[in-house]
Amino acid sequence: MRITTVCVLYLLPSVLLFAADPLSERIGHTDPSKYRLSRSHDSAGDMACELLVPPTAVDVNLNFVHRCQIMPGGGVGHHFHNTVEEMFVIFDGQAEFTIDGHTSVLKGTVGAPCRLGHSHAIYNPSDKPVEFMNINVAGIKGHYDAFNLADARTNVAVKDPIPVFMTMNLDKSLLRPVEKYHGGVGTAQYRRALDEDVFLTNWSYMDHLLLPPGASEGVHRHPHVEEIYYVLNGSGEVHVGSETTAIHKGDAVPVRYNESHSFTNNSSQDLEFMIIGITTQKGVIDTQVGEVPGRGGRGVQGAGAGRGGRGGQ
């Protein structure tokens, strides 16, 4: 089955049942059996994608998180968004990223954020599939736009050896130790890979977090920020409110504002995350450490809002 357009299929109205769903049912699981072939923005070849995180998973202006493979000769054609911001992420191999007509070859794990009003594309020239994610955040809740340039970017003659656009490199060597992260156990490895100044929408940050065996991220909540924890590697447990469930590589865990949450690595290998942070109000990024009453503590507006950082860690 081939779907002609990837990006707009998942913006149709749906019943908002997510907040009441059990935690185990809220988590998106990377499942190649659910991938469907598609072409996007006049691409030359295919991707195979699933909707990993729908807009109903959170209250903020997320349009979607797609988890895909870019097939050899496939990609996303050159296009603009004027009201949404987007980021392409590859987890393995390499691909040709284009931003504003400039193309560079990037190796995973790497992403390229694209601000609203700027053009972008991606192409896989190799003979192997490339593991891929597309994150889309709206300036206006529930709104999506695209202007296609009818350019698949398949035969770009000149490629810049050093990108002249912003990139996100999730290199573990860039992480720094943080003891008892958010009041947790052991020493985590952490880095803010992209901060709020990168984005024009309420998309606030991309974090890189690694919990070694036996370590945990302590219980905390964000009164004005919602997050999606994507498991890059490893397995462990997530705790949201009074619920606990297992997580594994390829899982995406949405956490709404004011929900108490923490993560534990109860395995023998590192547990590694990419964290998407989206705020309810531009410039407000807050963290409150410790337990709060009720299932997740939603609806309790707290103090401590501020610009930048994750609660003064």
PDB file of C-alpha atoms in Angstrom:
ATOM      1  CA  MET A   1       0.000   0.000   0.000  1.00  0.00           C
ATOM      2  CA  ARG A   2       1.363   3.412  -0.945  1.00  0.00           C
ATOM      3  CA  ILE A   3       0.194   6.631   0.701  1.00  0.00           C
ATOM      4  CA  THR A   4       0.637   9.679  -1.494  1.00  0.00           C
ATOM      5  CA  THR A   5       1.270  12.231   1.267  1.00  0.00           C
ATOM      6  CA  VAL A   6       2.816  11.474   4.637  1.00  0.00           C
ATOM      7  CA  CYS A   7       2.545  14.706   6.532  1.00  0.00           C
ATOM      8  CA  VAL A   8      -1.139  15.608   6.479  1.00  0.00           C
ATOM      9  CA  LEU A   9      -2.768  12.238   7.092  1.00  0.00           C
ATOM     10  CA  TYR A  10      -2.552  12.417  10.852  1.00  0.00           C
ATOM     11  CA  LEU A  11      -3.954  15.897  11.407  1.00  0.00           C
ATOM     12  CA  LEU A  12      -7.589  14.810  11.077  1.00  0.00           C
ATOM     13  CA  PRO A  13      -9.793  15.410  14.162  1.00  0.00           C
ATOM     14  CA  SER A  14      -9.814  12.525  16.610  1.00  0.00           C
ATOM     15  CA  VAL A  15     -11.310  11.766  19.988  1.00  0.00           C
ATOM     16  CA  LEU A  16      -9.109  12.969  22.847  1.00  0.00           C
ATOM     17  CA  LEU A  17      -8.923   9.762  24.848  1.00  0.00           C
ATOM     18  CA  PHE A  18      -5.172   9.755  25.447  1.00  0.00           C
ATOM     19  CA  ALA A  19      -5.072  11.403  28.864  1.00  0.00           C
ATOM     20  CA  ALA A  20      -7.296   8.679  30.366  1.00  0.00           C
ATOM     21  CA  ASP A  21      -5.499   5.764  28.716  1.00  0.00           C
ATOM     22  CA  PRO A  22      -3.305   3.508  30.857  1.00  0.00           C
ATOM     23  CA  LEU A  23       0.369   4.410  30.660  1.00  0.00           C
ATOM     24  CA  SER A  24       1.235   1.228  28.757  1.00  0.00           C
ATOM     25  CA  GLU A  25      -1.245   2.220  26.023  1.00  0.00           C
ATOM     26  CA  ARG A  26       0.045   5.791  25.735  1.00  0.00           C
ATOM     27  CA  ILE A  27       3.523   4.740  24.662  1.00  0.00           C
ATOM     28  CA  GLY A  28       4.275   4.642  20.944  1.00  0.00           C
ATOM     29  CA  HIS A  29       6.228   1.576  19.818  1.00  0.00           C
ATOM     30  CA  THR A  30       8.444   1.497  16.743  1.00  0.00           C
ATOM     31  CA  ASP A  31       6.960  -1.376  14.759  1.00  0.00           C
ATOM     32  CA  PRO A  32       8.144  -1.929  11.161  1.00  0.00           C
ATOM     33  CA  SER A  33       5.109  -4.163  10.541  1.00  0.00           C
ATOM     34  CA  LYS A  34       3.001  -0.997  10.797  1.00  0.00           C
ATOM     35  CA  TYR A  35       5.115   0.963   8.306  1.00  0.00           C
ATOM     36  CA  ARG A  36       3.352   1.962   5.091  1.00  0.00           C
ATOM     37  CA  LEU A  37       5.069   3.025   1.887  1.00  0.00           C
ATOM     38  CA  SER A  38       4.663   6.699   1.099  1.00  0.00           C
ATOM     39  CA  ARG A  39       6.068   9.563  -0.922  1.00  0.00           C
ATOM     40  CA  SER A  40       6.353  13.010   0.528  1.00  0.00           C
ATOM     41  CA  HIS A  41       6.531  16.482  -1.035  1.00  0.00           C
ATOM     42  CA  ASP A  42       7.318  15.211  -4.554  1.00  0.00           C
ATOM     43  CA  SER A  43      10.087  12.846  -3.473  1.00  0.00           C
ATOM     44  CA  ALA A  44      11.668  10.587  -6.088  1.00  0.00           C
ATOM     45  CA  GLY A  45      11.471   7.428  -4.014  1.00  0.00           C
ATOM     46  CA  ASP A  46       9.732   5.860  -1.069  1.00  0.00           C
ATOM     47  CA  MET A  47       9.752   6.006   2.680  1.00  0.00           C
ATOM     48  CA  ALA A  48       8.002   3.503   4.922  1.00  0.00           C
ATOM     49  CA  CYS A  49       6.426   5.184   7.951  1.00  0.00           C
ATOM     50  CA  GLU A  50       4.210   4.866  10.990  1.00  0.00           C
ATOM     51  CA  LEU A  51       2.672   7.544  13.196  1.00  0.00           C
ATOM     52  CA  LEU A  52       4.643   7.075  16.421  1.00  0.00           C
ATOM     53  CA  VAL A  53       3.190   9.979  18.429  1.00  0.00           C
ATOM     54  CA  PRO A  54      -0.136  11.561  17.370  1.00  0.00           C
ATOM     55  CA  PRO A  55      -1.172  15.148  18.178  1.00  0.00           C
ATOM     56  CA  THR A  56      -3.668  13.832  20.743  1.00  0.00           C
ATOM     57  CA  ALA A  57      -0.806  12.457  22.861  1.00  0.00           C
ATOM     58  CA  VAL A  58      -0.069  15.905  24.281  1.00  0.00           C
ATOM     59  CA  ASP A  59      -1.834  19.236  24.824  1.00  0.00           C
ATOM     60  CA  VAL A  60       0.873  21.410  23.242  1.00  0.00           C
ATOM     61  CA  ASN A  61       1.191  22.185  19.530  1.00  0.00           C
ATOM     62  CA  LEU A  62       2.669  18.898  18.336  1.00  0.00           C
ATOM     63  CA  ASN A  63       1.447  17.834  14.897  1.00  0.00           C
ATOM     64  CA  PHE A  64       3.185  14.453  14.765  1.00  0.00           C
ATOM     65  CA  VAL A  65       6.244  12.312  15.311  1.00  0.00           C
ATOM     66  CA  HIS A  66       6.730   9.873  12.416  1.00  0.00           C
ATOM     67  CA  ARG A  67       9.085   6.895  12.635  1.00  0.00           C
ATOM     68  CA  CYS A  68      10.240   5.712   9.224  1.00  0.00           C
ATOM     69  CA  GLN A  69      12.794   4.081   7.013  1.00  0.00           C
ATOM     70  CA  ILE A  70      14.016   6.021   3.998  1.00  0.00           C
ATOM     71  CA  MET A  71      14.375   3.499   1.221  1.00  0.00           C
ATOM     72  CA  PRO A  72      17.346   3.661  -1.181  1.00  0.00           C
ATOM     73  CA  GLY A  73      16.662   6.526  -3.555  1.00  0.00           C
ATOM     74  CA  GLY A  74      13.876   7.818  -1.320  1.00  0.00           C
ATOM     75  CA  GLY A  75      13.419  10.810   0.896  1.00  0.00           C
ATOM     76  CA  VAL A  76      11.378  13.962   1.380  1.00  0.00           C
ATOM     77  CA  GLY A  77      11.208  16.466  -1.472  1.00  0.00           C
ATOM     78  CA  HIS A  78      12.244  20.102  -1.131  1.00  0.00           C
ATOM     79  CA  HIS A  79       9.451  22.158   0.469  1.00  0.00           C
ATOM     80  CA  PHE A  80       8.587  25.053   2.778  1.00  0.00           C
ATOM     81  CA  HIS A  81       6.491  25.269   5.930  1.00  0.00           C
ATOM     82  CA  ASN A  82       5.362  28.777   6.869  1.00  0.00           C
ATOM     83  CA  THR A  83       3.461  27.991  10.074  1.00  0.00           C
ATOM     84  CA  VAL A  84       5.186  24.847  11.404  1.00  0.00           C
ATOM     85  CA  GLU A  85       8.708  23.838  12.381  1.00  0.00           C
ATOM     86  CA  GLU A  86      10.151  20.454  11.553  1.00  0.00           C
ATOM     87  CA  MET A  87      13.199  18.352  12.192  1.00  0.00           C
ATOM     88  CA  PHE A  88      14.517  15.358  10.286  1.00  0.00           C
ATOM     89  CA  VAL A  89      16.577  12.895  12.368  1.00  0.00           C
ATOM     90  CA  ILE A  90      18.547   9.904  11.093  1.00  0.00           C
ATOM     91  CA  PHE A  91      19.666   7.226  13.529  1.00  0.00           C
ATOM     92  CA  ASP A  92      22.074   5.235  11.379  1.00  0.00           C
ATOM     93  CA  GLY A  93      23.965   5.459   8.106  1.00  0.00           C
ATOM     94  CA  GLN A  94      24.014   8.797   6.339  1.00  0.00           C
ATOM     95  CA  ALA A  95      21.737  10.965   4.234  1.00  0.00           C
ATOM     96  CA  GLU A  96      21.836  14.191   2.236  1.00  0.00           C
ATOM     97  CA  PHE A  97      20.168  16.986   4.218  1.00  0.00           C
ATOM     98  CA  THR A  98      19.105  20.177   2.451  1.00  0.00           C
ATOM     99  CA  ILE A  99      18.185  23.424   4.215  1.00  0.00           C
ATOM    100  CA  ASP A 100      17.492  26.575   2.176  1.00  0.00           C
ATOM    101  CA  GLY A 101      19.026  25.004  -0.920  1.00  0.00           C
ATOM    102  CA  HIS A 102      22.316  24.048   0.760  1.00  0.00           C
ATOM    103  CA  THR A 103      23.041  20.309   0.915  1.00  0.00           C
ATOM    104  CA  SER A 104      25.412  18.386   3.182  1.00  0.00           C
ATOM    105  CA  VAL A 105      25.935  14.699   3.899  1.00  0.00           C
ATOM    106  CA  LEU A 106      25.298  13.971   7.596  1.00  0.00           C
ATOM    107  CA  LYS A 107      25.917  10.766   9.533  1.00  0.00           C
ATOM    108  CA  GLY A 108      23.601   9.505  12.295  1.00  0.00           C
ATOM    109  CA  THR A 109      22.627  10.003  14.969  1.00  0.00           C
ATOM    110  CA  VAL A 110      22.002  13.537  13.748  1.00  0.00           C
ATOM    111  CA  GLY A 111      19.133  15.930  13.110  1.00  0.00           C
ATOM    112  CA  ALA A 112      18.590  19.195  11.270  1.00  0.00           C
ATOM    113  CA  PRO A 113      15.941  21.558  12.640  1.00  0.00           C
ATOM    114  CA  CYS A 114      14.162  23.779  10.125  1.00  0.00           C
ATOM    115  CA  ARG A 115      12.515  26.977  11.280  1.00  0.00           C
ATOM    116  CA  LEU A 116       9.216  28.042   9.814  1.00  0.00           C
ATOM    117  CA  GLY A 117       9.647  29.900   6.531  1.00  0.00           C
ATOM    118  CA  HIS A 118      12.759  27.950   5.487  1.00  0.00           C
ATOM    119  CA  SER A 119      12.969  25.167   2.909  1.00  0.00           C
ATOM    120  CA  HIS A 120      14.234  21.649   3.594  1.00  0.00           C
ATOM    121  CA  ALA A 121      14.570  18.145   2.136  1.00  0.00           C
ATOM    122  CA  ILE A 122      16.317  14.826   2.731  1.00  0.00           C
ATOM    123  CA  TYR A 123      17.538  12.125   0.347  1.00  0.00           C
ATOM    124  CA  ASN A 124      19.036   8.659   0.792  1.00  0.00           C
ATOM    125  CA  PRO A 125      21.526   8.013  -2.064  1.00  0.00           C
ATOM    126  CA  SER A 126      22.755   4.718  -0.570  1.00  0.00           C
ATOM    127  CA  ASP A 127      21.713   1.153  -1.352  1.00  0.00           C
ATOM    128  CA  LYS A 128      20.427   0.522   2.198  1.00  0.00           C
ATOM    129  CA  PRO A 129      17.419   1.845   4.159  1.00  0.00           C
ATOM    130  CA  VAL A 130      18.141   4.642   6.637  1.00  0.00           C
ATOM    131  CA  GLU A 131      16.322   4.798   9.983  1.00  0.00           C
ATOM    132  CA  PHE A 132      14.516   8.129  10.151  1.00  0.00           C
ATOM    133  CA  MET A 133      12.251  10.312  12.318  1.00  0.00           C
ATOM    134  CA  ASN A 134      10.266  13.411  11.414  1.00  0.00           C
ATOM    135  CA  ILE A 135       9.102  15.755  14.208  1.00  0.00           C
ATOM    136  CA  ASN A 136       6.590  18.517  13.406  1.00  0.00           C
ATOM    137  CA  VAL A 137       5.493  21.308  15.774  1.00  0.00           C
ATOM    138  CA  ALA A 138       2.870  23.904  14.839  1.00  0.00           C
ATOM    139  CA  GLY A 139       2.781  27.609  15.512  1.00  0.00           C
ATOM    140  CA  ILE A 140      -1.003  27.298  15.711  1.00  0.00           C
ATOM    141  CA  LYS A 141      -2.579  24.274  17.408  1.00  0.00           C
ATOM    142  CA  GLY A 142      -3.784  21.743  14.844  1.00  0.00           C
ATOM    143  CA  HIS A 143      -2.620  23.724  11.809  1.00  0.00           C
ATOM    144  CA  TYR A 144      -0.338  22.407   9.061  1.00  0.00           C
ATOM    145  CA  ASP A 145       0.910  23.921   5.813  1.00  0.00           C
ATOM    146  CA  ALA A 146       3.361  23.037   3.058  1.00  0.00           C
ATOM    147  CA  PHE A 147       4.567  24.613  -0.180  1.00  0.00           C
ATOM    148  CA  ASN A 148       6.286  22.092  -2.461  1.00  0.00           C
ATOM    149  CA  LEU A 149       9.127  23.028  -4.814  1.00  0.00           C
ATOM    150  CA  ALA A 150       8.863  19.946  -7.071  1.00  0.00           C
ATOM    151  CA  ASP A 151      12.523  19.143  -6.391  1.00  0.00           C
ATOM    152  CA  ALA A 152      13.492  15.683  -5.125  1.00  0.00           C
ATOM    153  CA  ARG A 153      17.149  16.729  -4.581  1.00  0.00           C
ATOM    154  CA  THR A 154      18.409  13.532  -6.203  1.00  0.00           C
ATOM    155  CA  ASN A 155      21.318  14.925  -8.231  1.00  0.00           C
ATOM    156  CA  VAL A 156      22.850  17.688  -6.153  1.00  0.00           C
ATOM    157  CA  ALA A 157      26.243  18.408  -7.702  1.00  0.00           C
ATOM    158  CA  VAL A 158      27.663  20.671  -4.987  1.00  0.00           C
ATOM    159  CA  LYS A 159      27.556  19.585  -1.364  1.00  0.00           C
ATOM    160  CA  ASP A 160      28.977  21.655   1.468  1.00  0.00           C
ATOM    161  CA  PRO A 161      31.509  19.600   3.476  1.00  0.00           C
ATOM    162  CA  ILE A 162      30.601  21.685   6.537  1.00  0.00           C
ATOM    163  CA  PRO A 163      26.848  22.348   6.840  1.00  0.00           C
ATOM    164  CA  VAL A 164      25.798  25.990   6.641  1.00  0.00           C
ATOM    165  CA  PHE A 165      22.655  25.203   8.606  1.00  0.00           C
ATOM    166  CA  MET A 166      21.887  24.157  12.188  1.00  0.00           C
ATOM    167  CA  THR A 167      22.376  20.515  13.164  1.00  0.00           C
ATOM    168  CA  MET A 168      21.805  18.398  16.269  1.00  0.00           C
ATOM    169  CA  ASN A 169      24.551  15.856  16.935  1.00  0.00           C
ATOM    170  CA  LEU A 170      23.663  13.204  19.520  1.00  0.00           C
ATOM    171  CA  ASP A 171      27.233  12.098  20.136  1.00  0.00           C
ATOM    172  CA  LYS A 172      27.633  10.411  23.536  1.00  0.00           C
ATOM    173  CA  SER A 173      31.117  11.895  23.897  1.00  0.00           C
ATOM    174  CA  LEU A 174      29.470  15.328  24.271  1.00  0.00           C
ATOM    175  CA  LEU A 175      27.441  14.292  27.320  1.00  0.00           C
ATOM    176  CA  ARG A 176      28.427  15.515  30.773  1.00  0.00           C
ATOM    177  CA  PRO A 177      27.936  13.788  34.160  1.00  0.00           C
ATOM    178  CA  VAL A 178      25.138  14.948  36.460  1.00  0.00           C
ATOM    179  CA  GLU A 179      24.912  13.327  39.874  1.00  0.00           C
ATOM    180  CA  LYS A 180      21.441  12.475  41.182  1.00  0.00           C
ATOM    181  CA  TYR A 181      19.727  13.951  38.134  1.00  0.00           C
ATOM    182  CA  HIS A 182      16.415  15.516  39.270  1.00  0.00           C
ATOM    183  CA  GLY A 183      16.979  13.758  42.597  1.00  0.00           C
ATOM    184  CA  GLY A 184      17.532  10.353  41.033  1.00  0.00           C
ATOM    185  CA  VAL A 185      20.029   7.602  41.802  1.00  0.00           C
ATOM    186  CA  GLY A 186      23.575   7.438  40.455  1.00  0.00           C
ATOM    187  CA  THR A 187      25.238   9.632  37.846  1.00  0.00           C
ATOM    188  CA  ALA A 188      23.413  10.399  34.626  1.00  0.00           C
ATOM    189  CA  GLN A 189      25.009  11.745  31.459  1.00  0.00           C
ATOM    190  CA  TYR A 190      23.168  14.773  30.063  1.00  0.00           C
ATOM    191  CA  ARG A 191      23.339  17.505  27.423  1.00  0.00           C
ATOM    192  CA  ARG A 192      20.904  20.045  26.008  1.00  0.00           C
ATOM    193  CA  ALA A 193      21.491  19.396  22.306  1.00  0.00           C
ATOM    194  CA  LEU A 194      19.292  22.282  21.088  1.00  0.00           C
ATOM    195  CA  ASP A 195      17.906  25.122  23.184  1.00  0.00           C
ATOM    196  CA  GLU A 196      14.844  27.331  22.761  1.00  0.00           C
ATOM    197  CA  ASP A 197      16.710  29.984  20.762  1.00  0.00           C
ATOM    198  CA  VAL A 198      16.884  27.536  17.839  1.00  0.00           C
ATOM    199  CA  PHE A 199      13.091  27.568  17.470  1.00  0.00           C
ATOM    200  CA  LEU A 200      10.487  30.240  16.695  1.00  0.00           C
ATOM    201  CA  THR A 201       7.493  28.184  17.864  1.00  0.00           C
ATOM    202  CA  ASN A 202       6.935  26.899  21.400  1.00  0.00           C
ATOM    203  CA  TRP A 203       9.293  24.004  20.621  1.00  0.00           C
ATOM    204  CA  SER A 204      11.747  24.584  23.447  1.00  0.00           C
ATOM    205  CA  TYR A 205      14.554  22.037  23.419  1.00  0.00           C
ATOM    206  CA  MET A 206      16.025  18.712  22.378  1.00  0.00           C
ATOM    207  CA  ASP A 207      17.825  16.914  25.204  1.00  0.00           C
ATOM    208  CA  HIS A 208      20.181  13.932  25.173  1.00  0.00           C
ATOM    209  CA  LEU A 209      20.128  11.805  28.332  1.00  0.00           C
ATOM    210  CA  LEU A 210      21.905   8.577  29.229  1.00  0.00           C
ATOM    211  CA  LEU A 211      21.243   6.533  32.364  1.00  0.00           C
ATOM    212  CA  PRO A 212      23.862   3.847  33.108  1.00  0.00           C
ATOM    213  CA  PRO A 213      22.775   0.553  34.704  1.00  0.00           C
ATOM    214  CA  GLY A 214      21.206   1.128  38.121  1.00  0.00           C
ATOM    215  CA  ALA A 215      20.780   4.885  37.612  1.00  0.00           C
ATOM    216  CA  SER A 216      17.529   6.818  37.496  1.00  0.00           C
ATOM    217  CA  GLU A 217      16.097  10.196  36.634  1.00  0.00           C
ATOM    218  CA  GLY A 218      14.305  11.382  39.765  1.00  0.00           C
ATOM    219  CA  VAL A 219      10.598  12.168  40.056  1.00  0.00           C
ATOM    220  CA  HIS A 220       9.768  15.619  38.699  1.00  0.00           C
ATOM    221  CA  ARG A 221       7.168  17.516  36.705  1.00  0.00           C
ATOM    222  CA  HIS A 222       6.934  20.504  34.374  1.00  0.00           C
ATOM    223  CA  PRO A 223       3.985  22.852  34.994  1.00  0.00           C
ATOM    224  CA  HIS A 224       4.357  24.458  31.557  1.00  0.00           C
ATOM    225  CA  VAL A 225       6.295  21.944  29.448  1.00  0.00           C
ATOM    226  CA  GLU A 226       5.327  18.650  27.826  1.00  0.00           C
ATOM    227  CA  GLU A 227       7.924  16.118  26.754  1.00  0.00           C
ATOM    228  CA  ILE A 228       8.341  13.073  24.563  1.00  0.00           C
ATOM    229  CA  TYR A 229      11.089  10.687  25.644  1.00  0.00           C
ATOM    230  CA  TYR A 230      12.307   8.597  22.708  1.00  0.00           C
ATOM    231  CA  VAL A 231      14.397   5.550  23.671  1.00  0.00           C
ATOM    232  CA  LEU A 232      17.485   5.541  21.451  1.00  0.00           C
ATOM    233  CA  ASN A 233      19.023   2.476  23.069  1.00  0.00           C
ATOM    234  CA  GLY A 234      18.485   0.116  25.975  1.00  0.00           C
ATOM    235  CA  SER A 235      15.513  -0.735  28.156  1.00  0.00           C
ATOM    236  CA  GLY A 236      14.171   0.212  31.567  1.00  0.00           C
ATOM    237  CA  GLU A 237      11.075   1.500  33.333  1.00  0.00           C
ATOM    238  CA  VAL A 238       9.030   4.695  33.149  1.00  0.00           C
ATOM    239  CA  HIS A 239       6.970   5.962  36.057  1.00  0.00           C
ATOM    240  CA  VAL A 240       4.154   8.484  35.427  1.00  0.00           C
ATOM    241  CA  GLY A 241       2.001   9.308  38.431  1.00  0.00           C
ATOM    242  CA  SER A 242       1.124   6.014  40.118  1.00  0.00           C
ATOM    243  CA  GLU A 243       1.799   3.897  37.010  1.00  0.00           C
ATOM    244  CA  THR A 244       4.937   2.037  35.971  1.00  0.00           C
ATOM    245  CA  THR A 245       5.640   0.172  32.760  1.00  0.00           C
ATOM    246  CA  ALA A 246       8.601  -1.245  30.841  1.00  0.00           C
ATOM    247  CA  ILE A 247      10.196   0.638  27.946  1.00  0.00           C
ATOM    248  CA  HIS A 248      12.534  -0.506  25.200  1.00  0.00           C
ATOM    249  CA  LYS A 249      14.526   0.817  22.261  1.00  0.00           C
ATOM    250  CA  GLY A 250      12.221   2.552  19.777  1.00  0.00           C
ATOM    251  CA  ASP A 251       9.544   3.503  22.324  1.00  0.00           C
ATOM    252  CA  ALA A 252       8.222   7.076  22.570  1.00  0.00           C
ATOM    253  CA  VAL A 253       6.803   8.142  25.948  1.00  0.00           C
ATOM    254  CA  PRO A 254       4.613  11.289  25.943  1.00  0.00           C
ATOM    255  CA  VAL A 255       4.457  13.184  29.252  1.00  0.00           C
ATOM    256  CA  ARG A 256       1.859  15.940  29.624  1.00  0.00           C
ATOM    257  CA  TYR A 257       2.359  19.062  31.708  1.00  0.00           C
ATOM    258  CA  ASN A 258       2.169  18.604  35.499  1.00  0.00           C
ATOM    259  CA  GLU A 259       2.524  14.821  35.238  1.00  0.00           C
ATOM    260  CA  SER A 260       5.045  13.501  37.747  1.00  0.00           C
ATOM    261  CA  HIS A 261       7.470  11.253  35.913  1.00  0.00           C
ATOM    262  CA  SER A 262      10.786   9.479  36.266  1.00  0.00           C
ATOM    263  CA  PHE A 263      12.846   6.844  34.452  1.00  0.00           C
ATOM    264  CA  THR A 264      14.892   3.955  35.834  1.00  0.00           C
ATOM    265  CA  ASN A 265      17.529   1.800  34.173  1.00  0.00           C
ATOM    266  CA  ASN A 266      17.001  -1.640  35.693  1.00  0.00           C
ATOM    267  CA  SER A 267      18.969  -3.387  32.927  1.00  0.00           C
ATOM    268  CA  SER A 268      22.627  -4.248  32.437  1.00  0.00           C
ATOM    269  CA  GLN A 269      23.142  -1.804  29.530  1.00  0.00           C
ATOM    270  CA  ASP A 270      22.905   1.958  29.119  1.00  0.00           C
ATOM    271  CA  LEU A 271      19.442   3.500  28.711  1.00  0.00           C
ATOM    272  CA  GLU A 272      19.675   6.404  26.253  1.00  0.00           C
ATOM    273  CA  PHE A 273      17.011   9.013  25.390  1.00  0.00           C
ATOM    274  CA  MET A 274      16.332  11.840  22.976  1.00  0.00           C
ATOM    275  CA  ILE A 275      13.857  14.202  24.659  1.00  0.00           C
ATOM    276  CA  ILE A 276      11.554  16.602  22.792  1.00  0.00           C
ATOM    277  CA  GLY A 277      10.396  19.529  24.947  1.00  0.00           C
ATOM    278  CA  ILE A 278       7.489  21.776  23.942  1.00  0.00           C
ATOM    279  CA  THR A 279       6.205  24.550  26.198  1.00  0.00           C
ATOM    280  CA  THR A 280       2.753  26.042  26.611  1.00  0.00           C
ATOM    281  CA  GLN A 281       4.284  29.533  26.562  1.00  0.00           C
ATOM    282  CA  LYS A 282       7.338  30.702  24.656  1.00  0.00           C
ATOM    283  CA  GLY A 283      10.291  31.293  26.976  1.00  0.00           C
ATOM    284  CA  VAL A 284       8.873  29.322  29.924  1.00  0.00           C
ATOM    285  CA  ILE A 285      10.785  26.156  30.800  1.00  0.00           C
ATOM    286  CA  ASP A 286      10.249  24.913  34.354  1.00  0.00           C
ATOM    287  CA  THR A 287      10.933  21.857  36.490  1.00  0.00           C
ATOM    288  CA  GLN A 288       9.660  20.938  39.946  1.00  0.00           C
ATOM    289  CA  VAL A 289      11.435  18.023  41.616  1.00  0.00           C
ATOM    290  CA  GLY A 290       9.626  15.597  43.920  1.00  0.00           C
ATOM    291  CA  GLU A 291       6.286  13.858  44.287  1.00  0.00           C
ATOM    292  CA  VAL A 292       3.001  15.693  43.748  1.00  0.00           C
ATOM    293  CA  PRO A 293      -0.443  14.426  44.818  1.00  0.00           C
ATOM    294  CA  GLY A 294      -2.867  12.731  42.456  1.00  0.00           C
ATOM    295  CA  ARG A 295      -2.461  10.664  39.292  1.00  0.00           C
ATOM    296  CA  GLY A 296       0.316  12.558  37.584  1.00  0.00           C
ATOM    297  CA  GLY A 297      -0.557  15.794  39.362  1.00  0.00           C
ATOM    298  CA  ARG A 298      -2.100  17.408  36.273  1.00  0.00           C
ATOM    299  CA  GLY A 299      -3.949  20.659  36.717  1.00  0.00           C
ATOM    300  CA  VAL A 300      -1.689  21.925  39.507  1.00  0.00           C
ATOM    301  CA  GLN A 301      -0.002  25.083  38.264  1.00  0.00           C
ATOM    302  CA  GLY A 302       3.330  25.546  39.989  1.00  0.00           C
ATOM    303  CA  ALA A 303       5.921  28.245  40.397  1.00  0.00           C
ATOM    304  CA  GLY A 304       9.471  28.180  39.175  1.00  0.00           C
ATOM    305  CA  ALA A 305       8.900  29.184  35.553  1.00  0.00           C
ATOM    306  CA  GLY A 306      11.927  30.623  33.877  1.00  0.00           C
ATOM    307  CA  ARG A 307      13.887  30.971  30.682  1.00  0.00           C
ATOM    308  CA  GLY A 308      16.265  28.190  29.718  1.00  0.00           C
ATOM    309  CA  GLY A 309      17.571  25.118  31.522  1.00  0.00           C
ATOM    310  CA  ARG A 310      15.643  22.318  33.153  1.00  0.00           C
ATOM    311  CA  GLY A 311      14.809  23.645  36.574  1.00  0.00           C
ATOM    312  CA  GLY A 312      18.292  24.784  37.533  1.00  0.00           C
ATOM    313  CA  GLN A 313      19.789  21.315  37.426  1.00  0.00           C
TER     314      GLN A 313
END
